[in-house]
Short mmCIF file of N, CA and C in Angstrom, two decimals:
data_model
loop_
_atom_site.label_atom_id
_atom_site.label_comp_id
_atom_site.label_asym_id
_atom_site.label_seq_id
_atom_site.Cartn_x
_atom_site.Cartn_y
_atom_site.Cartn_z
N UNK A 1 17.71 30.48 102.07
CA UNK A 1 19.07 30.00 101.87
C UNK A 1 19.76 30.90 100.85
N UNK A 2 21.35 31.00 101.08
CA UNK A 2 22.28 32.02 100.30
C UNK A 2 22.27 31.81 99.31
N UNK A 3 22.50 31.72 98.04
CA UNK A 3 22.91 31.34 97.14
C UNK A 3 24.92 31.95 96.82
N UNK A 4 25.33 32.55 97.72
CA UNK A 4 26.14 32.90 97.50
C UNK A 4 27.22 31.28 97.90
N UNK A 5 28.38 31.12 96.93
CA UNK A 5 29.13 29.99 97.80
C UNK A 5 29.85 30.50 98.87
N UNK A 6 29.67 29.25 99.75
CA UNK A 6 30.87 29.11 100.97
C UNK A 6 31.94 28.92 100.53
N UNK A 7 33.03 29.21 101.19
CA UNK A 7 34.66 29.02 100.96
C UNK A 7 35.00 27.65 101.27
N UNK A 8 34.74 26.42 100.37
CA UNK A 8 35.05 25.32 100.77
C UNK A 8 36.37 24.98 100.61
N UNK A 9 37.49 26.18 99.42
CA UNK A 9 38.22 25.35 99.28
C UNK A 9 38.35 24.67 97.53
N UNK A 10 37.09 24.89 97.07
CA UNK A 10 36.86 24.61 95.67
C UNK A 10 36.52 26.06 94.91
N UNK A 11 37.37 26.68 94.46
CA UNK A 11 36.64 27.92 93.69
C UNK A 11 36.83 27.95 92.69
N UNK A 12 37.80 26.89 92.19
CA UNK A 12 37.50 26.02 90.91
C UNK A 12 36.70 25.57 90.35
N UNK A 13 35.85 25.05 91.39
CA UNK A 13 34.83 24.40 90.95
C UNK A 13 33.60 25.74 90.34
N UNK A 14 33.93 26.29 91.70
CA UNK A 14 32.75 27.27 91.46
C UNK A 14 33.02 28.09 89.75
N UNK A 15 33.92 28.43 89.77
CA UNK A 15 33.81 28.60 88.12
C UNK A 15 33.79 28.15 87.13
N UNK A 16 34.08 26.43 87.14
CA UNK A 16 33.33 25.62 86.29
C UNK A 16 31.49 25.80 86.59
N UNK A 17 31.42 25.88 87.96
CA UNK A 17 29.74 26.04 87.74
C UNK A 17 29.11 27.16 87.00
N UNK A 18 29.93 28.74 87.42
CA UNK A 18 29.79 29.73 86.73
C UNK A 18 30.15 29.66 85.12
N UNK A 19 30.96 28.41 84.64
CA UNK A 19 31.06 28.46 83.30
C UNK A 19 32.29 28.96 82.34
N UNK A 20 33.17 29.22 83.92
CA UNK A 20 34.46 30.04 83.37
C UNK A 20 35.69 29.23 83.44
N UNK A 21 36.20 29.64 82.04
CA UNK A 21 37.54 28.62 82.00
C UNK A 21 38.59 29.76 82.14
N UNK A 22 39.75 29.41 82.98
CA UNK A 22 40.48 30.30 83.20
C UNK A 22 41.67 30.33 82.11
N UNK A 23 42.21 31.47 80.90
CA UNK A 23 42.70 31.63 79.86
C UNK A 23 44.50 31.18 80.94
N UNK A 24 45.29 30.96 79.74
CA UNK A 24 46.73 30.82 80.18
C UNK A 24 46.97 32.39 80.41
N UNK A 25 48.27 32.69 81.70
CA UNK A 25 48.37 33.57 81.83
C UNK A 25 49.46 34.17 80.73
N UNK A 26 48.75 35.97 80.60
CA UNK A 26 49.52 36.39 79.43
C UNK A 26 50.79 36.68 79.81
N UNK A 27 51.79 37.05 78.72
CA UNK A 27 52.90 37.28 78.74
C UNK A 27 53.21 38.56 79.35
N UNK A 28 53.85 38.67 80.45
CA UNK A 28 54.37 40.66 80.74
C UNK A 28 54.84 41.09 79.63
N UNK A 29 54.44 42.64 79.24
CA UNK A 29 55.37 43.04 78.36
C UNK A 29 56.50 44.00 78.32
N UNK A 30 56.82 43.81 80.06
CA UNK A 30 57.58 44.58 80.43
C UNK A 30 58.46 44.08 81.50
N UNK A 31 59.40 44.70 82.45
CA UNK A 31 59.97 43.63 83.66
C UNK A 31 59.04 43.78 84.60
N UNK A 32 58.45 42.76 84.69
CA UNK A 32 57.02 42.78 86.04
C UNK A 32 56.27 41.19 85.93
N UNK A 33 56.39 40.82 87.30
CA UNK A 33 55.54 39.62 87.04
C UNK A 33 53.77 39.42 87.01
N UNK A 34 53.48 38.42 86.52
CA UNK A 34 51.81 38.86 86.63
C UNK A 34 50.97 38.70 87.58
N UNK A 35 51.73 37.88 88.94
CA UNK A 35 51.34 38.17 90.70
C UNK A 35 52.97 37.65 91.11
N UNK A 36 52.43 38.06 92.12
CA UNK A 36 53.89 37.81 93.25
C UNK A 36 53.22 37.77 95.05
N UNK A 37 53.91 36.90 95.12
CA UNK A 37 53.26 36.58 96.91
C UNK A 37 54.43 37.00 97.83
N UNK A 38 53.79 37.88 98.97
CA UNK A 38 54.35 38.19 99.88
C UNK A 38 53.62 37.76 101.07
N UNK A 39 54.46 36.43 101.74
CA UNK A 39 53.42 36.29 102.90
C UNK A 39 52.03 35.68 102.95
N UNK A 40 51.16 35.91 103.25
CA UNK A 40 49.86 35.12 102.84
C UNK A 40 48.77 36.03 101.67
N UNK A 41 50.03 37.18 101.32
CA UNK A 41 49.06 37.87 100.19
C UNK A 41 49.70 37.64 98.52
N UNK A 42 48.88 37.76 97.59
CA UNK A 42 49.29 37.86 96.32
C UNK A 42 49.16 38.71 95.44
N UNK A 43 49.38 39.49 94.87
CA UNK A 43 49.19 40.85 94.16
C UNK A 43 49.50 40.85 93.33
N UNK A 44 48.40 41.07 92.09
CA UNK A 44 48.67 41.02 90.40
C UNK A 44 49.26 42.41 90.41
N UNK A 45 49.64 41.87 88.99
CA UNK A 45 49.94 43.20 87.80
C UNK A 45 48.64 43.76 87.75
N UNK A 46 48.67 44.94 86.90
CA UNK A 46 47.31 45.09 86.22
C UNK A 46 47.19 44.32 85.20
N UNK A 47 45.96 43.84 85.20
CA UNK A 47 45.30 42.87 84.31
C UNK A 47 44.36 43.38 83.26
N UNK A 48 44.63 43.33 81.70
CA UNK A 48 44.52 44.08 80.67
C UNK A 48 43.15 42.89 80.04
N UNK A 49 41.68 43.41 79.37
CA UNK A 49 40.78 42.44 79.57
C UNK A 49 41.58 42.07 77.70
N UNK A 50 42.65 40.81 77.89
CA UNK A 50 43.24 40.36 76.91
C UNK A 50 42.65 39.07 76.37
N UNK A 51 42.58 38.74 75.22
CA UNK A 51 42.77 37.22 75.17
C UNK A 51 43.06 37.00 74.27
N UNK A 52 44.53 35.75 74.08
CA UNK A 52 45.45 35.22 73.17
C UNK A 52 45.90 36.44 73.15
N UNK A 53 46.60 37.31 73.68
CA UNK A 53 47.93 38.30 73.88
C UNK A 53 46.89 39.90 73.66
N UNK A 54 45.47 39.82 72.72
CA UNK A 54 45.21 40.80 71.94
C UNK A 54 44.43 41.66 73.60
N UNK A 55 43.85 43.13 73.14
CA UNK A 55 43.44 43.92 74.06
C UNK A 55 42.00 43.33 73.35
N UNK A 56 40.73 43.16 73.54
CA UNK A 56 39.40 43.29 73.23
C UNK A 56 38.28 44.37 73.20
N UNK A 57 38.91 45.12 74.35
CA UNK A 57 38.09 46.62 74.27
C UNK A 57 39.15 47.33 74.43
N UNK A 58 39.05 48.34 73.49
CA UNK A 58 40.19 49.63 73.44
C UNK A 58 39.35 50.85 72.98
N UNK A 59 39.89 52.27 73.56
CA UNK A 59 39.01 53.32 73.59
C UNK A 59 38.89 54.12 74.57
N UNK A 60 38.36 55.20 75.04
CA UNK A 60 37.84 56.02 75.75
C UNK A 60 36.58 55.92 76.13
N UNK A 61 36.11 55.58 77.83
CA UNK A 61 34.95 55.31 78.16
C UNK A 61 34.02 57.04 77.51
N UNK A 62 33.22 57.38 77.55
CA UNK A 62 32.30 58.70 77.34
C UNK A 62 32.30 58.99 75.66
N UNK A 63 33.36 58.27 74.73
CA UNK A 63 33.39 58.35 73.45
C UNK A 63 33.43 57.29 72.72
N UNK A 64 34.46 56.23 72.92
CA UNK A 64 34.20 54.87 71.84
C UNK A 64 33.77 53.80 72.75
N UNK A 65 33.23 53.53 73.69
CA UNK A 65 33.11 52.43 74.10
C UNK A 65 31.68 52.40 75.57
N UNK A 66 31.06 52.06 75.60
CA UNK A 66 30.18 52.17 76.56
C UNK A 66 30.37 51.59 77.99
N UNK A 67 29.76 51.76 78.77
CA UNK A 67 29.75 51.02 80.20
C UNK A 67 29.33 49.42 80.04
N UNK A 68 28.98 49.44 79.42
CA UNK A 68 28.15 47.70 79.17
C UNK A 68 29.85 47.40 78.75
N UNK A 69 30.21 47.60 77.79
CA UNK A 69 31.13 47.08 77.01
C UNK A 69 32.70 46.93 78.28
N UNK A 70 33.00 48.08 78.95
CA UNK A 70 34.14 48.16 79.51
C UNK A 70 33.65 47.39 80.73
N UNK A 71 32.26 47.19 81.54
CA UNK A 71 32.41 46.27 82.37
C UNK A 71 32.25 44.88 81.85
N UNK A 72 31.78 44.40 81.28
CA UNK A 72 32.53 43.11 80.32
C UNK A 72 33.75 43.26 80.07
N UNK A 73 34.46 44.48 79.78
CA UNK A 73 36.54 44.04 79.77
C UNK A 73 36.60 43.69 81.26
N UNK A 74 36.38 44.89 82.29
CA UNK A 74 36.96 44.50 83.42
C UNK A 74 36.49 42.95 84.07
N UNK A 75 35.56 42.46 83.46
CA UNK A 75 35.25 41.38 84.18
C UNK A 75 36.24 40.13 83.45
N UNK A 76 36.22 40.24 82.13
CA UNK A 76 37.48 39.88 81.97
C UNK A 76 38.90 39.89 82.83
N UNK A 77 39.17 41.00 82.79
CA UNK A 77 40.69 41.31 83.79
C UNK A 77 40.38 40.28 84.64
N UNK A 78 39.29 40.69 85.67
CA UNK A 78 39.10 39.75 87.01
C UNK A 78 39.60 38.19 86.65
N UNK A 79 39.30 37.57 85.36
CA UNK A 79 39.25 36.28 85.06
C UNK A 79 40.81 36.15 84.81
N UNK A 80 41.60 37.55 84.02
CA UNK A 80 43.07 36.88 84.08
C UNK A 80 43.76 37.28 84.75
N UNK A 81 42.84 38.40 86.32
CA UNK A 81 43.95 38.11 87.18
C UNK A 81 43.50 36.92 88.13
N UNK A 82 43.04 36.18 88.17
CA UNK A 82 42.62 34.79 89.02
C UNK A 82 43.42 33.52 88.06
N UNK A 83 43.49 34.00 86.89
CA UNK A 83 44.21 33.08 85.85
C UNK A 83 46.08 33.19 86.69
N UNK A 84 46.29 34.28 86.76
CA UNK A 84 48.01 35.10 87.16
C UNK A 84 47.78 34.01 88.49
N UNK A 85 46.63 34.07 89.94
CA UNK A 85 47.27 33.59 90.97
C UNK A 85 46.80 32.10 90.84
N UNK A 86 46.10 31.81 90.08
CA UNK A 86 46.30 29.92 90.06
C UNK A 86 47.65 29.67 89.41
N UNK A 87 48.31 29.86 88.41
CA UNK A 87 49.39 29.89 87.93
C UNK A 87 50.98 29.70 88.97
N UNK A 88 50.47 31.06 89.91
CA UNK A 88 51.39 30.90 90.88
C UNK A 88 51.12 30.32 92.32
N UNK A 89 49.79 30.47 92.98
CA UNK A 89 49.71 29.65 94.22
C UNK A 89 48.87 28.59 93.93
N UNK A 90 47.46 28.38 93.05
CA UNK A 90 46.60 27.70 93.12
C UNK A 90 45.43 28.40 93.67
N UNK A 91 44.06 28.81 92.96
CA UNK A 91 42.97 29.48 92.92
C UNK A 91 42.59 29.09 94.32
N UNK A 92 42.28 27.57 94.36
CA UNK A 92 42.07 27.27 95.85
C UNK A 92 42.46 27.67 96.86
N UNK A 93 43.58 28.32 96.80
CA UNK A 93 44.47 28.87 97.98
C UNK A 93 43.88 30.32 98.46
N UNK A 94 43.06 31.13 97.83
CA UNK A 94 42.43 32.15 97.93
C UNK A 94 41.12 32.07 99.02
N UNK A 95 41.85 32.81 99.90
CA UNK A 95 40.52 32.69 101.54
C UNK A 95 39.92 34.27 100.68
N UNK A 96 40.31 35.07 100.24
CA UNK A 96 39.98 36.40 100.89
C UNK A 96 40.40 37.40 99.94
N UNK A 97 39.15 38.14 98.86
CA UNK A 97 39.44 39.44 98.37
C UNK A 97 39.79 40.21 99.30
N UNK A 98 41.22 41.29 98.98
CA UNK A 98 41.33 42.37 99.99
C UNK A 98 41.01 43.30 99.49
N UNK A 99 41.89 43.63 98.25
CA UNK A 99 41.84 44.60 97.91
C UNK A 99 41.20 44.77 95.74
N UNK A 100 40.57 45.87 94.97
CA UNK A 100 40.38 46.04 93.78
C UNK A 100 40.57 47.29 93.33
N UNK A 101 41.65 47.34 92.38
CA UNK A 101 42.30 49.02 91.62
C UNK A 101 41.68 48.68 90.25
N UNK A 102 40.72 49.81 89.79
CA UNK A 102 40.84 49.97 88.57
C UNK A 102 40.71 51.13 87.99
N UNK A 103 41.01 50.90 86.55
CA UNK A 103 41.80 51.49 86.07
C UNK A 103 40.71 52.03 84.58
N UNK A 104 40.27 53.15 84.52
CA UNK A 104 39.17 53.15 83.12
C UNK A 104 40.15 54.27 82.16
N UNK A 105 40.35 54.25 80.99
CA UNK A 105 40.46 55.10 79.94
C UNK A 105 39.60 55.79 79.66
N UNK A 106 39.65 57.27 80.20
CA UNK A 106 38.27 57.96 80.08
C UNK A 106 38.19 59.47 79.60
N UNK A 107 37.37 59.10 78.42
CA UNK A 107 37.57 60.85 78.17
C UNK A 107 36.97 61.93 79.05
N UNK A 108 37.08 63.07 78.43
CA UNK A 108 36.70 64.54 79.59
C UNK A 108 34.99 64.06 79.67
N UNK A 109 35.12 64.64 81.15
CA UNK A 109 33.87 64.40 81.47
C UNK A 109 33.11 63.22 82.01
N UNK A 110 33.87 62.21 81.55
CA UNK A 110 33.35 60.43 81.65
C UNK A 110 33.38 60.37 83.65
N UNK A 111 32.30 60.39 84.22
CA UNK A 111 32.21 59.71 85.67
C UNK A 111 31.77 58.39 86.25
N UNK A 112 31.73 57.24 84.99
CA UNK A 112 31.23 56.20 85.84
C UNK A 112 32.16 55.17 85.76
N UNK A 113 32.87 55.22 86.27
CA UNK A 113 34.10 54.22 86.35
C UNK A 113 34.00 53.16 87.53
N UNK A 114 33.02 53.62 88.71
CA UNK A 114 32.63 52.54 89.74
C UNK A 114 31.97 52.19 89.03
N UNK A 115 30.75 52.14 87.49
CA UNK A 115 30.34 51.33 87.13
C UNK A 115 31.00 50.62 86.09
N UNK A 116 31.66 50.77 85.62
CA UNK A 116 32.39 50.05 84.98
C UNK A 116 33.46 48.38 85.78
N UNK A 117 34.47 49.35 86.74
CA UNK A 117 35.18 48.40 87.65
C UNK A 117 33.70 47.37 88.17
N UNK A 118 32.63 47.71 88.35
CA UNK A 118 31.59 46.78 88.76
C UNK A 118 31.91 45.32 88.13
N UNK A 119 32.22 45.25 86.59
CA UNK A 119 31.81 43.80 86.12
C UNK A 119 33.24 43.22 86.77
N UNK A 120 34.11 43.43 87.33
CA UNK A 120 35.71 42.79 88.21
C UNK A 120 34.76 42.50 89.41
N UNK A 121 34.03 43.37 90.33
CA UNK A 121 33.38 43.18 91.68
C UNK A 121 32.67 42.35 91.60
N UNK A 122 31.50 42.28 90.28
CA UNK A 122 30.77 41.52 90.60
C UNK A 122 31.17 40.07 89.96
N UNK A 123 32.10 39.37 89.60
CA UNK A 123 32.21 38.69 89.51
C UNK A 123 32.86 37.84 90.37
N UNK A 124 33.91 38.76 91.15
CA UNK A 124 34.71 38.08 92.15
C UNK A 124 33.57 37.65 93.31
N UNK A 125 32.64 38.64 93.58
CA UNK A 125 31.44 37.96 94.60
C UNK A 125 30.73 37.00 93.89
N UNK A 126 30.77 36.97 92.39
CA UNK A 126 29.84 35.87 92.19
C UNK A 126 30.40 34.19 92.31
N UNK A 127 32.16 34.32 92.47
CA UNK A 127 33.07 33.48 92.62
C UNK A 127 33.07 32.85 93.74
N UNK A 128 33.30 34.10 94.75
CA UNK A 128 34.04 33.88 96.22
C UNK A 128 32.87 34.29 97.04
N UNK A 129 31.77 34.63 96.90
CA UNK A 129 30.58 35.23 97.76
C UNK A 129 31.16 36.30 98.86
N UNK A 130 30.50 35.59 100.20
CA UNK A 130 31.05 36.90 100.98
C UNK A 130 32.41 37.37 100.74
N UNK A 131 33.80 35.98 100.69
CA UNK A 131 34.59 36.44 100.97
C UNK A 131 35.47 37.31 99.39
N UNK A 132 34.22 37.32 98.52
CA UNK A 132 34.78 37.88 97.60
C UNK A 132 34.82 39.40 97.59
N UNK A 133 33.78 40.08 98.79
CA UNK A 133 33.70 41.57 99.01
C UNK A 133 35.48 42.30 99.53
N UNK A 134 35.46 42.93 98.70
CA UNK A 134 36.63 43.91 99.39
C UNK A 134 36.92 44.98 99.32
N UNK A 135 37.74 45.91 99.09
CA UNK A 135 38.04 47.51 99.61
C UNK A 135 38.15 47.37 97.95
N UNK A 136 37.90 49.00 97.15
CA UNK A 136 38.24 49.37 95.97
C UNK A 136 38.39 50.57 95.75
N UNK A 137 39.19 50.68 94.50
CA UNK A 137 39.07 52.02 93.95
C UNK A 137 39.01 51.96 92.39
N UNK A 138 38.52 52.93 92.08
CA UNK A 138 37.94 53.23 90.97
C UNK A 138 38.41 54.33 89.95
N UNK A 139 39.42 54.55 89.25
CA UNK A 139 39.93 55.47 88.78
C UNK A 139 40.23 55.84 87.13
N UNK A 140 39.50 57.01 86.79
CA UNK A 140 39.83 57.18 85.62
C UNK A 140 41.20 58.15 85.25
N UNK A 141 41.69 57.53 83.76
CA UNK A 141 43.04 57.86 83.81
C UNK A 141 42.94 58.06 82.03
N UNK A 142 43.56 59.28 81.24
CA UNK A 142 43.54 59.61 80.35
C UNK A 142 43.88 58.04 79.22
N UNK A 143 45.38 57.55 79.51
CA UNK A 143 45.58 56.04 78.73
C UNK A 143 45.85 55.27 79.46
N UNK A 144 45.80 53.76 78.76
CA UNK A 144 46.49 52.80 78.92
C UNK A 144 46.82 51.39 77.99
N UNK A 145 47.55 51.43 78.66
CA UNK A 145 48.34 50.35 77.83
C UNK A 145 47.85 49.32 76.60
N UNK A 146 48.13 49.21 75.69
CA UNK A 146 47.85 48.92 74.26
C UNK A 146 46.55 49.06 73.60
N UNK A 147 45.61 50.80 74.47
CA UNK A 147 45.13 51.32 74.35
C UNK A 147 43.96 50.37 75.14
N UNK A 148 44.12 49.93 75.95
CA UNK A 148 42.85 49.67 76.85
C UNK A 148 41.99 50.22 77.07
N UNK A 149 41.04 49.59 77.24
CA UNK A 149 39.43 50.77 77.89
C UNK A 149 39.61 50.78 79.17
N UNK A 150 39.64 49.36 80.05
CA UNK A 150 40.46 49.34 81.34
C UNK A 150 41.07 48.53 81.74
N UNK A 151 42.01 48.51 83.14
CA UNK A 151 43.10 47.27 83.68
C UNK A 151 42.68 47.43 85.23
N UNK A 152 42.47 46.33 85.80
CA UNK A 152 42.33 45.86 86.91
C UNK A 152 43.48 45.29 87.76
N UNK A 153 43.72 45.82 89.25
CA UNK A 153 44.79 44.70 89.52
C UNK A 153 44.15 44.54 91.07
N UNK A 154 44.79 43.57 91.69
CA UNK A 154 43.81 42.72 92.58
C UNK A 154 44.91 42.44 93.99
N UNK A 155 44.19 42.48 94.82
CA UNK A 155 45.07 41.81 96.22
C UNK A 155 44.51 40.88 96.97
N UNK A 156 45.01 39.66 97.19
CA UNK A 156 44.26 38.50 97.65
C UNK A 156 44.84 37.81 99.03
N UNK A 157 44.33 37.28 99.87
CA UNK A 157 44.95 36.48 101.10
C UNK A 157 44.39 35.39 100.77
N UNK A 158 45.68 34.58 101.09
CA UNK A 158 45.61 33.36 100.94
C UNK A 158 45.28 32.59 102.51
N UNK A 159 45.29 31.58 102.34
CA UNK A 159 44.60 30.45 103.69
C UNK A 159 46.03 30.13 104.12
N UNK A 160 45.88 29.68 105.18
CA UNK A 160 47.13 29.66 106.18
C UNK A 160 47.97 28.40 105.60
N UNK A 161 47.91 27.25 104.67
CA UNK A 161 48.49 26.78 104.05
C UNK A 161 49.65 27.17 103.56
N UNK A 162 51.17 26.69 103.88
CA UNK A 162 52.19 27.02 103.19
C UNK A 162 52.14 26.70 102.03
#
């Protein structure tokens, strides 16, 4: 037997089982909302691994900050961009990871940024199981924003529910 969950419909629940409370969503600090639905999809901002407004890991992956450390931010992100679409549709409403962009601060030389974006992947499968698998990319980028290590942003289908 799977241990992965089925899509009942509760993925709320499932992260009370996983232990995760979902933070209030943060403030933009710019003109941009923190998801927006088009249709049966929803698409965050990038999601900065924040909490109470602050950045938690900031740095350059290959110099101040390790892979352990930046996939713990990104797995963060994952948590406040699922925080952004309960806010606006309701977590439950989520049939279907489509899509995962991320985003690493990385100095010269730094190549593991699919391991890093990992702690966003693997959490959304540890959420949504199968239907948490989806398409990604993985990209390192000299900065970001209030000196992040990395930002995640996410594309989701929702269930045929208006």
């Amino acid at each position: 037997m799977s241990n992965t969950p089925v899509h009942t419909g509760r993925w709320s629940e499932q992260l009370a089982n996983l232990g995760i409370e979902l933070p209030p969503v943060a403030i933009p600090a710019a003109a941009y909302l923190p998801a927006t639905r088009s249709g049966r999809y929803v698409c965050t901002s990038g999601q900065l691994p924040l909490v109470d407004g602050r950045a938690t890991v900031t740095g350059k992956l290959g110099k101040d900050v390790t892979v352990d450390e930046a996939a713990a931010a990104a797995r963060l992100c994952a948590v406040n961009g699922l925080a952004a679409v309960n806010a606006l549709v309701g977590l439950d409403r989520i049939a279907k990871v489509v899509k995962v962009v991320g985003f690493v601060a990385s100095a010269d030389g730094f190549s593991q940024q699919p391991q890093v974006i990992n702690g966003a992947s693997d959490l959304l499968i540890e959420v949504f199981g199968d239907a948490g698998r989806h398409a990604r990319s993985a990209v390192g980028v000299a900065e970001l924003p209030r000196g992040s290590a990395v930002e995640v942003e996410f594309i989701f289908e929702l269930d045929g529910e208006s």
